[in-house]
Amino acid sequence: MYDFALRKTLLFIEDIQHEGGPAATSPHQRGAIIAVVKNPFAGRYEANLQPAMEALKPLGLLLTDRLIAAMGGRDGIDGYGKGAIVGADGEIEHGALWHVPGGYAMRERLGTSKAIVPSAMKVGPMAATLDVPLGHINAAYVRSHFDAMTVGVPDAPRADEIAFILAMARGGRVHSRMGGLEAWDVKGEDGLR
């Protein structure tokens, strides 16, 4: 059994009204939730990490539900991403444990979501930040939704911890005008367009 003992969670919500131009018709909302957990693999090499993903699935669902609730419900959430910051006694592969539990939890709770869940991870010191990439939930080519949310925890991750992160967005970047596939033109058939 793998013990990813939860030390704490942090929740961030931001509503962006404008980026130097006129106020948006509706704000771009981004939210992130972080779980700081004990890394059971810190300080040692484990050849087979994949079974540990199963132990993290309840955490993925818990964080997803809390973030959706904090953002006022799932209606209109059309962007997502995930990440991990691994403490210094761990390895980057420990952050990869979050791919299935974090990504699939958001897909399950948000309903139709065909696009890959963008991801970033790194090994970092206490108070390290991470730019969690965001993308459209049904079409990876929607340029207005290419975004990132910078998150971090002042006292984490400790050397023997991992900070697992989920992020979601409602709407594309404020003042997006780079062309390409628009959200209202998404077919949602293949996760790309």
PDB file of N, CA and C in Angstrom, residues 55-161:
ATOM      1  N   ALA A  55      -3.739   4.469  -5.855  1.00  0.00           N
ATOM      2  CA  ALA A  55      -3.900   5.057  -4.525  1.00  0.00           C
ATOM      3  C   ALA A  55      -4.224   6.547  -4.587  1.00  0.00           C
ATOM      4  N   LEU A  56      -3.881   7.208  -5.697  1.00  0.00           N
ATOM      5  CA  LEU A  56      -4.114   8.654  -5.838  1.00  0.00           C
ATOM      6  C   LEU A  56      -5.461   8.997  -6.476  1.00  0.00           C
ATOM      7  N   LYS A  57      -6.177   8.018  -6.979  1.00  0.00           N
ATOM      8  CA  LYS A  57      -7.454   8.307  -7.657  1.00  0.00           C
ATOM      9  C   LYS A  57      -8.470   9.007  -6.752  1.00  0.00           C
ATOM     10  N   PRO A  58      -8.647   8.598  -5.501  1.00  0.00           N
ATOM     11  CA  PRO A  58      -9.588   9.330  -4.637  1.00  0.00           C
ATOM     12  C   PRO A  58      -9.177  10.796  -4.437  1.00  0.00           C
ATOM     13  N   LEU A  59      -7.886  11.062  -4.354  1.00  0.00           N
ATOM     14  CA  LEU A  59      -7.417  12.436  -4.218  1.00  0.00           C
ATOM     15  C   LEU A  59      -7.753  13.237  -5.473  1.00  0.00           C
ATOM     16  N   GLY A  60      -7.583  12.641  -6.641  1.00  0.00           N
ATOM     17  CA  GLY A  60      -7.932  13.323  -7.883  1.00  0.00           C
ATOM     18  C   GLY A  60      -9.398  13.721  -7.915  1.00  0.00           C
ATOM     19  N   LEU A  61     -10.267  12.824  -7.512  1.00  0.00           N
ATOM     20  CA  LEU A  61     -11.702  13.114  -7.497  1.00  0.00           C
ATOM     21  C   LEU A  61     -12.046  14.175  -6.447  1.00  0.00           C
ATOM     22  N   LEU A  62     -11.448  14.066  -5.268  1.00  0.00           N
ATOM     23  CA  LEU A  62     -11.691  15.048  -4.211  1.00  0.00           C
ATOM     24  C   LEU A  62     -11.295  16.458  -4.666  1.00  0.00           C
ATOM     25  N   LEU A  63     -10.103  16.590  -5.226  1.00  0.00           N
ATOM     26  CA  LEU A  63      -9.638  17.909  -5.669  1.00  0.00           C
ATOM     27  C   LEU A  63     -10.489  18.445  -6.817  1.00  0.00           C
ATOM     28  N   THR A  64     -10.856  17.569  -7.735  1.00  0.00           N
ATOM     29  CA  THR A  64     -11.707  17.985  -8.856  1.00  0.00           C
ATOM     30  C   THR A  64     -13.038  18.520  -8.347  1.00  0.00           C
ATOM     31  N   ASP A  65     -13.674  17.790  -7.453  1.00  0.00           N
ATOM     32  CA  ASP A  65     -14.967  18.217  -6.924  1.00  0.00           C
ATOM     33  C   ASP A  65     -14.856  19.550  -6.182  1.00  0.00           C
ATOM     34  N   ARG A  66     -13.811  19.707  -5.387  1.00  0.00           N
ATOM     35  CA  ARG A  66     -13.634  20.961  -4.638  1.00  0.00           C
ATOM     36  C   ARG A  66     -13.382  22.140  -5.570  1.00  0.00           C
ATOM     37  N   LEU A  67     -12.598  21.925  -6.619  1.00  0.00           N
ATOM     38  CA  LEU A  67     -12.306  23.020  -7.543  1.00  0.00           C
ATOM     39  C   LEU A  67     -13.553  23.404  -8.341  1.00  0.00           C
ATOM     40  N   ILE A  68     -14.282  22.435  -8.820  1.00  0.00           N
ATOM     41  CA  ILE A  68     -15.521  22.733  -9.554  1.00  0.00           C
ATOM     42  C   ILE A  68     -16.486  23.508  -8.661  1.00  0.00           C
ATOM     43  N   ALA A  69     -16.637  23.089  -7.419  1.00  0.00           N
ATOM     44  CA  ALA A  69     -17.537  23.791  -6.493  1.00  0.00           C
ATOM     45  C   ALA A  69     -17.061  25.226  -6.262  1.00  0.00           C
ATOM     46  N   ALA A  70     -15.770  25.412  -6.082  1.00  0.00           N
ATOM     47  CA  ALA A  70     -15.231  26.756  -5.839  1.00  0.00           C
ATOM     48  C   ALA A  70     -15.418  27.672  -7.040  1.00  0.00           C
ATOM     49  N   MET A  71     -15.469  27.080  -8.233  1.00  0.00           N
ATOM     50  CA  MET A  71     -15.666  27.868  -9.449  1.00  0.00           C
ATOM     51  C   MET A  71     -17.147  28.059  -9.768  1.00  0.00           C
ATOM     52  N   GLY A  72     -18.022  27.627  -8.884  1.00  0.00           N
ATOM     53  CA  GLY A  72     -19.444  27.858  -9.073  1.00  0.00           C
ATOM     54  C   GLY A  72     -20.160  26.815  -9.896  1.00  0.00           C
ATOM     55  N   GLY A  73     -19.591  25.641 -10.035  1.00  0.00           N
ATOM     56  CA  GLY A  73     -20.220  24.572 -10.808  1.00  0.00           C
ATOM     57  C   GLY A  73     -19.526  24.350 -12.129  1.00  0.00           C
ATOM     58  N   ARG A  74     -19.856  23.238 -12.763  1.00  0.00           N
ATOM     59  CA  ARG A  74     -19.120  22.852 -13.969  1.00  0.00           C
ATOM     60  C   ARG A  74     -19.563  23.576 -15.237  1.00  0.00           C
ATOM     61  N   ASP A  75     -20.751  24.173 -15.239  1.00  0.00           N
ATOM     62  CA  ASP A  75     -21.229  24.862 -16.443  1.00  0.00           C
ATOM     63  C   ASP A  75     -20.229  25.923 -16.887  1.00  0.00           C
ATOM     64  N   GLY A  76     -19.839  25.822 -18.141  1.00  0.00           N
ATOM     65  CA  GLY A  76     -18.944  26.819 -18.726  1.00  0.00           C
ATOM     66  C   GLY A  76     -17.468  26.550 -18.527  1.00  0.00           C
ATOM     67  N   ILE A  77     -17.097  25.600 -17.669  1.00  0.00           N
ATOM     68  CA  ILE A  77     -15.674  25.262 -17.536  1.00  0.00           C
ATOM     69  C   ILE A  77     -15.258  24.566 -18.828  1.00  0.00           C
ATOM     70  N   ASP A  78     -14.338  25.195 -19.538  1.00  0.00           N
ATOM     71  CA  ASP A  78     -13.947  24.655 -20.838  1.00  0.00           C
ATOM     72  C   ASP A  78     -12.437  24.587 -21.038  1.00  0.00           C
ATOM     73  N   GLY A  79     -11.696  24.711 -19.938  1.00  0.00           N
ATOM     74  CA  GLY A  79     -10.251  24.561 -20.004  1.00  0.00           C
ATOM     75  C   GLY A  79      -9.750  23.799 -18.800  1.00  0.00           C
ATOM     76  N   TYR A  80      -8.643  23.055 -18.997  1.00  0.00           N
ATOM     77  CA  TYR A  80      -8.075  22.329 -17.869  1.00  0.00           C
ATOM     78  C   TYR A  80      -6.592  22.067 -18.057  1.00  0.00           C
ATOM     79  N   GLY A  81      -5.944  21.698 -16.951  1.00  0.00           N
ATOM     80  CA  GLY A  81      -4.532  21.343 -16.954  1.00  0.00           C
ATOM     81  C   GLY A  81      -4.173  20.759 -15.602  1.00  0.00           C
ATOM     82  N   LYS A  82      -2.968  20.204 -15.514  1.00  0.00           N
ATOM     83  CA  LYS A  82      -2.535  19.592 -14.258  1.00  0.00           C
ATOM     84  C   LYS A  82      -1.030  19.717 -14.132  1.00  0.00           C
ATOM     85  N   GLY A  83      -0.530  19.492 -12.921  1.00  0.00           N
ATOM     86  CA  GLY A  83       0.904  19.563 -12.723  1.00  0.00           C
ATOM     87  C   GLY A  83       1.312  18.999 -11.387  1.00  0.00           C
ATOM     88  N   ALA A  84       2.624  18.960 -11.178  1.00  0.00           N
ATOM     89  CA  ALA A  84       3.175  18.466  -9.918  1.00  0.00           C
ATOM     90  C   ALA A  84       4.535  19.098  -9.681  1.00  0.00           C
ATOM     91  N   ILE A  85       4.782  19.441  -8.422  1.00  0.00           N
ATOM     92  CA  ILE A  85       6.106  19.870  -7.993  1.00  0.00           C
ATOM     93  C   ILE A  85       6.580  18.839  -6.979  1.00  0.00           C
ATOM     94  N   VAL A  86       7.664  18.162  -7.310  1.00  0.00           N
ATOM     95  CA  VAL A  86       8.207  17.101  -6.460  1.00  0.00           C
ATOM     96  C   VAL A  86       9.324  17.689  -5.610  1.00  0.00           C
ATOM     97  N   GLY A  87       9.325  17.368  -4.316  1.00  0.00           N
ATOM     98  CA  GLY A  87      10.378  17.828  -3.421  1.00  0.00           C
ATOM     99  C   GLY A  87      11.727  17.223  -3.770  1.00  0.00           C
ATOM    100  N   ALA A  88      12.785  17.812  -3.228  1.00  0.00           N
ATOM    101  CA  ALA A  88      14.165  17.515  -3.619  1.00  0.00           C
ATOM    102  C   ALA A  88      14.600  16.069  -3.407  1.00  0.00           C
ATOM    103  N   ASP A  89      13.969  15.335  -2.501  1.00  0.00           N
ATOM    104  CA  ASP A  89      14.352  13.934  -2.287  1.00  0.00           C
ATOM    105  C   ASP A  89      13.611  12.981  -3.219  1.00  0.00           C
ATOM    106  N   GLY A  90      12.787  13.529  -4.104  1.00  0.00           N
ATOM    107  CA  GLY A  90      12.062  12.708  -5.060  1.00  0.00           C
ATOM    108  C   GLY A  90      12.647  12.860  -6.448  1.00  0.00           C
ATOM    109  N   GLU A  91      11.966  12.271  -7.418  1.00  0.00           N
ATOM    110  CA  GLU A  91      12.381  12.395  -8.813  1.00  0.00           C
ATOM    111  C   GLU A  91      11.185  12.816  -9.652  1.00  0.00           C
ATOM    112  N   ILE A  92      11.460  13.369 -10.817  1.00  0.00           N
ATOM    113  CA  ILE A  92      10.384  13.904 -11.654  1.00  0.00           C
ATOM    114  C   ILE A  92       9.334  12.841 -11.979  1.00  0.00           C
ATOM    115  N   GLU A  93       9.751  11.593 -12.060  1.00  0.00           N
ATOM    116  CA  GLU A  93       8.797  10.513 -12.364  1.00  0.00           C
ATOM    117  C   GLU A  93       7.732  10.381 -11.291  1.00  0.00           C
ATOM    118  N   HIS A  94       8.021  10.831 -10.084  1.00  0.00           N
ATOM    119  CA  HIS A  94       7.001  10.802  -9.023  1.00  0.00           C
ATOM    120  C   HIS A  94       5.881  11.791  -9.341  1.00  0.00           C
ATOM    121  N   GLY A  95       6.197  12.865 -10.031  1.00  0.00           N
ATOM    122  CA  GLY A  95       5.170  13.805 -10.482  1.00  0.00           C
ATOM    123  C   GLY A  95       4.280  13.196 -11.552  1.00  0.00           C
ATOM    124  N   ALA A  96       4.865  12.305 -12.364  1.00  0.00           N
ATOM    125  CA  ALA A  96       4.099  11.649 -13.424  1.00  0.00           C
ATOM    126  C   ALA A  96       3.026  10.719 -12.868  1.00  0.00           C
ATOM    127  N   LEU A  97       3.106  10.378 -11.585  1.00  0.00           N
ATOM    128  CA  LEU A  97       2.046   9.580 -10.961  1.00  0.00           C
ATOM    129  C   LEU A  97       0.689  10.269 -11.068  1.00  0.00           C
ATOM    130  N   TRP A  98       0.666  11.567 -11.302  1.00  0.00           N
ATOM    131  CA  TRP A  98      -0.561  12.362 -11.309  1.00  0.00           C
ATOM    132  C   TRP A  98      -1.303  12.299 -12.644  1.00  0.00           C
ATOM    133  N   HIS A  99      -0.662  11.769 -13.686  1.00  0.00           N
ATOM    134  CA  HIS A  99      -1.297  11.775 -15.014  1.00  0.00           C
ATOM    135  C   HIS A  99      -2.683  11.140 -15.005  1.00  0.00           C
ATOM    136  N   VAL A 100      -2.785   9.927 -14.553  1.00  0.00           N
ATOM    137  CA  VAL A 100      -4.082   9.236 -14.564  1.00  0.00           C
ATOM    138  C   VAL A 100      -5.018   9.770 -13.476  1.00  0.00           C
ATOM    139  N   PRO A 101      -4.597   9.825 -12.207  1.00  0.00           N
ATOM    140  CA  PRO A 101      -5.541  10.253 -11.166  1.00  0.00           C
ATOM    141  C   PRO A 101      -6.041  11.685 -11.347  1.00  0.00           C
ATOM    142  N   GLY A 102      -5.173  12.594 -11.747  1.00  0.00           N
ATOM    143  CA  GLY A 102      -5.591  13.982 -11.933  1.00  0.00           C
ATOM    144  C   GLY A 102      -6.365  14.198 -13.216  1.00  0.00           C
ATOM    145  N   GLY A 103      -5.816  13.696 -14.315  1.00  0.00           N
ATOM    146  CA  GLY A 103      -6.446  13.907 -15.613  1.00  0.00           C
ATOM    147  C   GLY A 103      -7.795  13.224 -15.760  1.00  0.00           C
ATOM    148  N   TYR A 104      -7.856  11.977 -15.374  1.00  0.00           N
ATOM    149  CA  TYR A 104      -9.105  11.245 -15.538  1.00  0.00           C
ATOM    150  C   TYR A 104     -10.190  11.704 -14.570  1.00  0.00           C
ATOM    151  N   ALA A 105      -9.797  12.198 -13.408  1.00  0.00           N
ATOM    152  CA  ALA A 105     -10.800  12.736 -12.483  1.00  0.00           C
ATOM    153  C   ALA A 105     -11.488  13.954 -13.099  1.00  0.00           C
ATOM    154  N   MET A 106     -10.707  14.844 -13.701  1.00  0.00           N
ATOM    155  CA  MET A 106     -11.330  16.020 -14.337  1.00  0.00           C
ATOM    156  C   MET A 106     -12.193  15.604 -15.511  1.00  0.00           C
ATOM    157  N   ARG A 107     -11.712  14.675 -16.320  1.00  0.00           N
ATOM    158  CA  ARG A 107     -12.512  14.211 -17.464  1.00  0.00           C
ATOM    159  C   ARG A 107     -13.835  13.601 -16.993  1.00  0.00           C
ATOM    160  N   GLU A 108     -13.783  12.813 -15.929  1.00  0.00           N
ATOM    161  CA  GLU A 108     -14.994  12.171 -15.409  1.00  0.00           C
ATOM    162  C   GLU A 108     -15.996  13.201 -14.914  1.00  0.00           C
ATOM    163  N   ARG A 109     -15.545  14.187 -14.174  1.00  0.00           N
ATOM    164  CA  ARG A 109     -16.453  15.146 -13.554  1.00  0.00           C
ATOM    165  C   ARG A 109     -16.911  16.250 -14.509  1.00  0.00           C
ATOM    166  N   LEU A 110     -16.117  16.560 -15.525  1.00  0.00           N
ATOM    167  CA  LEU A 110     -16.499  17.636 -16.451  1.00  0.00           C
ATOM    168  C   LEU A 110     -17.332  17.130 -17.623  1.00  0.00           C
ATOM    169  N   GLY A 111     -17.547  15.843 -17.714  1.00  0.00           N
ATOM    170  CA  GLY A 111     -18.351  15.317 -18.809  1.00  0.00           C
ATOM    171  C   GLY A 111     -17.515  15.192 -20.067  1.00  0.00           C
ATOM    172  N   THR A 112     -18.118  15.508 -21.205  1.00  0.00           N
ATOM    173  CA  THR A 112     -17.414  15.376 -22.470  1.00  0.00           C
ATOM    174  C   THR A 112     -16.124  16.189 -22.433  1.00  0.00           C
ATOM    175  N   SER A 113     -15.022  15.506 -22.618  1.00  0.00           N
ATOM    176  CA  SER A 113     -13.715  16.160 -22.664  1.00  0.00           C
ATOM    177  C   SER A 113     -12.779  15.264 -23.453  1.00  0.00           C
ATOM    178  N   LYS A 114     -12.582  15.635 -24.703  1.00  0.00           N
ATOM    179  CA  LYS A 114     -11.837  14.787 -25.635  1.00  0.00           C
ATOM    180  C   LYS A 114     -10.360  15.127 -25.728  1.00  0.00           C
ATOM    181  N   ALA A 115      -9.985  16.351 -25.383  1.00  0.00           N
ATOM    182  CA  ALA A 115      -8.598  16.780 -25.577  1.00  0.00           C
ATOM    183  C   ALA A 115      -7.698  16.285 -24.455  1.00  0.00           C
ATOM    184  N   ILE A 116      -6.444  16.116 -24.782  1.00  0.00           N
ATOM    185  CA  ILE A 116      -5.453  15.738 -23.787  1.00  0.00           C
ATOM    186  C   ILE A 116      -5.419  16.802 -22.692  1.00  0.00           C
ATOM    187  N   VAL A 117      -5.157  16.394 -21.460  1.00  0.00           N
ATOM    188  CA  VAL A 117      -5.039  17.337 -20.350  1.00  0.00           C
ATOM    189  C   VAL A 117      -3.584  17.817 -20.330  1.00  0.00           C
ATOM    190  N   PRO A 118      -3.333  19.094 -20.640  1.00  0.00           N
ATOM    191  CA  PRO A 118      -1.953  19.581 -20.621  1.00  0.00           C
ATOM    192  C   PRO A 118      -1.340  19.393 -19.238  1.00  0.00           C
ATOM    193  N   SER A 119      -0.026  19.184 -19.210  1.00  0.00           N
ATOM    194  CA  SER A 119       0.621  18.851 -17.954  1.00  0.00           C
ATOM    195  C   SER A 119       2.030  19.428 -17.888  1.00  0.00           C
ATOM    196  N   ALA A 120       2.446  19.757 -16.671  1.00  0.00           N
ATOM    197  CA  ALA A 120       3.831  20.167 -16.412  1.00  0.00           C
ATOM    198  C   ALA A 120       4.224  19.634 -15.044  1.00  0.00           C
ATOM    199  N   MET A 121       5.490  19.285 -14.908  1.00  0.00           N
ATOM    200  CA  MET A 121       5.985  18.815 -13.612  1.00  0.00           C
ATOM    201  C   MET A 121       7.461  19.127 -13.518  1.00  0.00           C
ATOM    202  N   LYS A 122       7.923  19.197 -12.280  1.00  0.00           N
ATOM    203  CA  LYS A 122       9.341  19.425 -12.046  1.00  0.00           C
ATOM    204  C   LYS A 122       9.693  19.035 -10.628  1.00  0.00           C
ATOM    205  N   VAL A 123      10.990  18.871 -10.401  1.00  0.00           N
ATOM    206  CA  VAL A 123      11.517  18.738  -9.048  1.00  0.00           C
ATOM    207  C   VAL A 123      11.916  20.139  -8.629  1.00  0.00           C
ATOM    208  N   GLY A 124      11.514  20.548  -7.429  1.00  0.00           N
ATOM    209  CA  GLY A 124      11.800  21.911  -7.016  1.00  0.00           C
ATOM    210  C   GLY A 124      11.943  22.048  -5.515  1.00  0.00           C
ATOM    211  N   PRO A 125      12.492  23.178  -5.093  1.00  0.00           N
ATOM    212  CA  PRO A 125      12.650  23.441  -3.667  1.00  0.00           C
ATOM    213  C   PRO A 125      11.355  23.954  -3.045  1.00  0.00           C
ATOM    214  N   MET A 126      11.353  24.102  -1.736  1.00  0.00           N
ATOM    215  CA  MET A 126      10.219  24.687  -1.056  1.00  0.00           C
ATOM    216  C   MET A 126       9.923  26.050  -1.667  1.00  0.00           C
ATOM    217  N   ALA A 127       8.675  26.373  -1.851  1.00  0.00           N
ATOM    218  CA  ALA A 127       8.182  27.632  -2.420  1.00  0.00           C
ATOM    219  C   ALA A 127       8.380  27.733  -3.928  1.00  0.00           C
ATOM    220  N   ALA A 128       8.764  26.649  -4.575  1.00  0.00           N
ATOM    221  CA  ALA A 128       8.858  26.663  -6.037  1.00  0.00           C
ATOM    222  C   ALA A 128       7.478  26.920  -6.625  1.00  0.00           C
ATOM    223  N   THR A 129       7.448  27.574  -7.759  1.00  0.00           N
ATOM    224  CA  THR A 129       6.188  27.777  -8.467  1.00  0.00           C
ATOM    225  C   THR A 129       6.193  26.916  -9.732  1.00  0.00           C
ATOM    226  N   LEU A 130       5.017  26.721 -10.276  1.00  0.00           N
ATOM    227  CA  LEU A 130       4.866  25.958 -11.507  1.00  0.00           C
ATOM    228  C   LEU A 130       3.857  26.667 -12.392  1.00  0.00           C
ATOM    229  N   ASP A 131       4.179  26.812 -13.659  1.00  0.00           N
ATOM    230  CA  ASP A 131       3.228  27.321 -14.639  1.00  0.00           C
ATOM    231  C   ASP A 131       2.432  26.132 -15.164  1.00  0.00           C
ATOM    232  N   VAL A 132       1.215  25.977 -14.673  1.00  0.00           N
ATOM    233  CA  VAL A 132       0.365  24.862 -15.073  1.00  0.00           C
ATOM    234  C   VAL A 132      -0.295  25.230 -16.397  1.00  0.00           C
ATOM    235  N   PRO A 133      -0.021  24.464 -17.462  1.00  0.00           N
ATOM    236  CA  PRO A 133      -0.605  24.793 -18.762  1.00  0.00           C
ATOM    237  C   PRO A 133      -2.100  24.493 -18.791  1.00  0.00           C
ATOM    238  N   LEU A 134      -2.820  25.304 -19.534  1.00  0.00           N
ATOM    239  CA  LEU A 134      -4.256  25.116 -19.716  1.00  0.00           C
ATOM    240  C   LEU A 134      -4.557  24.973 -21.198  1.00  0.00           C
ATOM    241  N   GLY A 135      -5.526  24.153 -21.517  1.00  0.00           N
ATOM    242  CA  GLY A 135      -5.985  23.990 -22.883  1.00  0.00           C
ATOM    243  C   GLY A 135      -7.470  23.696 -22.887  1.00  0.00           C
ATOM    244  N   HIS A 136      -8.098  23.856 -24.042  1.00  0.00           N
ATOM    245  CA  HIS A 136      -9.534  23.591 -24.193  1.00  0.00           C
ATOM    246  C   HIS A 136      -9.816  22.116 -23.927  1.00  0.00           C
ATOM    247  N   ILE A 137     -10.942  21.818 -23.278  1.00  0.00           N
ATOM    248  CA  ILE A 137     -11.229  20.442 -22.878  1.00  0.00           C
ATOM    249  C   ILE A 137     -11.619  19.520 -24.040  1.00  0.00           C
ATOM    250  N   ASN A 138     -12.033  20.085 -25.169  1.00  0.00           N
ATOM    251  CA  ASN A 138     -12.465  19.234 -26.275  1.00  0.00           C
ATOM    252  C   ASN A 138     -11.664  19.385 -27.554  1.00  0.00           C
ATOM    253  N   ALA A 139     -10.823  20.396 -27.647  1.00  0.00           N
ATOM    254  CA  ALA A 139     -10.084  20.623 -28.882  1.00  0.00           C
ATOM    255  C   ALA A 139      -8.760  21.322 -28.576  1.00  0.00           C
ATOM    256  N   ALA A 140      -7.680  20.593 -28.698  1.00  0.00           N
ATOM    257  CA  ALA A 140      -6.355  21.108 -28.344  1.00  0.00           C
ATOM    258  C   ALA A 140      -5.933  22.292 -29.209  1.00  0.00           C
ATOM    259  N   TYR A 141      -6.539  22.477 -30.376  1.00  0.00           N
ATOM    260  CA  TYR A 141      -6.119  23.554 -31.292  1.00  0.00           C
ATOM    261  C   TYR A 141      -6.835  24.889 -31.061  1.00  0.00           C
ATOM    262  N   VAL A 142      -7.631  25.007 -30.026  1.00  0.00           N
ATOM    263  CA  VAL A 142      -8.315  26.273 -29.750  1.00  0.00           C
ATOM    264  C   VAL A 142      -7.302  27.242 -29.133  1.00  0.00           C
ATOM    265  N   ARG A 143      -6.806  28.178 -29.933  1.00  0.00           N
ATOM    266  CA  ARG A 143      -5.727  29.068 -29.495  1.00  0.00           C
ATOM    267  C   ARG A 143      -6.122  29.980 -28.340  1.00  0.00           C
ATOM    268  N   SER A 144      -7.369  30.389 -28.282  1.00  0.00           N
ATOM    269  CA  SER A 144      -7.794  31.302 -27.220  1.00  0.00           C
ATOM    270  C   SER A 144      -7.634  30.682 -25.831  1.00  0.00           C
ATOM    271  N   HIS A 145      -7.529  29.372 -25.781  1.00  0.00           N
ATOM    272  CA  HIS A 145      -7.434  28.670 -24.501  1.00  0.00           C
ATOM    273  C   HIS A 145      -6.006  28.229 -24.167  1.00  0.00           C
ATOM    274  N   PHE A 146      -5.026  28.585 -25.009  1.00  0.00           N
ATOM    275  CA  PHE A 146      -3.619  28.327 -24.661  1.00  0.00           C
ATOM    276  C   PHE A 146      -3.282  29.314 -23.555  1.00  0.00           C
ATOM    277  N   ASP A 147      -3.069  28.827 -22.363  1.00  0.00           N
ATOM    278  CA  ASP A 147      -2.888  29.692 -21.205  1.00  0.00           C
ATOM    279  C   ASP A 147      -2.080  28.932 -20.159  1.00  0.00           C
ATOM    280  N   ALA A 148      -1.793  29.586 -19.057  1.00  0.00           N
ATOM    281  CA  ALA A 148      -1.123  28.943 -17.931  1.00  0.00           C
ATOM    282  C   ALA A 148      -1.503  29.687 -16.667  1.00  0.00           C
ATOM    283  N   MET A 149      -1.445  28.984 -15.573  1.00  0.00           N
ATOM    284  CA  MET A 149      -1.702  29.581 -14.268  1.00  0.00           C
ATOM    285  C   MET A 149      -0.513  29.249 -13.371  1.00  0.00           C
ATOM    286  N   THR A 150       0.121  30.275 -12.849  1.00  0.00           N
ATOM    287  CA  THR A 150       1.277  30.078 -11.979  1.00  0.00           C
ATOM    288  C   THR A 150       0.807  29.849 -10.551  1.00  0.00           C
ATOM    289  N   VAL A 151       1.244  28.743  -9.976  1.00  0.00           N
ATOM    290  CA  VAL A 151       0.854  28.409  -8.605  1.00  0.00           C
ATOM    291  C   VAL A 151       2.078  27.948  -7.807  1.00  0.00           C
ATOM    292  N   GLY A 152       1.971  28.045  -6.510  1.00  0.00           N
ATOM    293  CA  GLY A 152       3.018  27.579  -5.618  1.00  0.00           C
ATOM    294  C   GLY A 152       2.534  27.627  -4.185  1.00  0.00           C
ATOM    295  N   VAL A 153       3.324  27.057  -3.292  1.00  0.00           N
ATOM    296  CA  VAL A 153       2.991  26.987  -1.876  1.00  0.00           C
ATOM    297  C   VAL A 153       4.211  27.480  -1.088  1.00  0.00           C
ATOM    298  N   PRO A 154       4.054  28.468  -0.212  1.00  0.00           N
ATOM    299  CA  PRO A 154       5.214  29.015   0.494  1.00  0.00           C
ATOM    300  C   PRO A 154       6.024  27.981   1.284  1.00  0.00           C
ATOM    301  N   ASP A 155       5.362  26.967   1.848  1.00  0.00           N
ATOM    302  CA  ASP A 155       6.102  25.997   2.669  1.00  0.00           C
ATOM    303  C   ASP A 155       6.078  24.585   2.082  1.00  0.00           C
ATOM    304  N   ALA A 156       6.018  24.499   0.760  1.00  0.00           N
ATOM    305  CA  ALA A 156       5.982  23.181   0.123  1.00  0.00           C
ATOM    306  C   ALA A 156       6.507  23.292  -1.311  1.00  0.00           C
ATOM    307  N   PRO A 157       6.949  22.179  -1.866  1.00  0.00           N
ATOM    308  CA  PRO A 157       7.038  20.887  -1.209  1.00  0.00           C
ATOM    309  C   PRO A 157       8.303  20.759  -0.359  1.00  0.00           C
ATOM    310  N   ARG A 158       8.148  20.183   0.798  1.00  0.00           N
ATOM    311  CA  ARG A 158       9.321  19.801   1.570  1.00  0.00           C
ATOM    312  C   ARG A 158      10.037  18.698   0.789  1.00  0.00           C
ATOM    313  N   ALA A 159      11.247  18.386   1.169  1.00  0.00           N
ATOM    314  CA  ALA A 159      12.054  17.431   0.406  1.00  0.00           C
ATOM    315  C   ALA A 159      11.355  16.094   0.201  1.00  0.00           C
ATOM    316  N   ASP A 160      10.517  15.682   1.148  1.00  0.00           N
ATOM    317  CA  ASP A 160       9.848  14.385   1.068  1.00  0.00           C
ATOM    318  C   ASP A 160       8.363  14.507   0.727  1.00  0.00           C
ATOM    319  N   GLU A 161       8.015  15.565  -0.019  1.00  0.00           N
ATOM    320  CA  GLU A 161       6.612  15.798  -0.386  1.00  0.00           C
ATOM    321  C   GLU A 161       6.456  15.983  -1.898  1.00  0.00           C
TER     322      GLU A 161
END
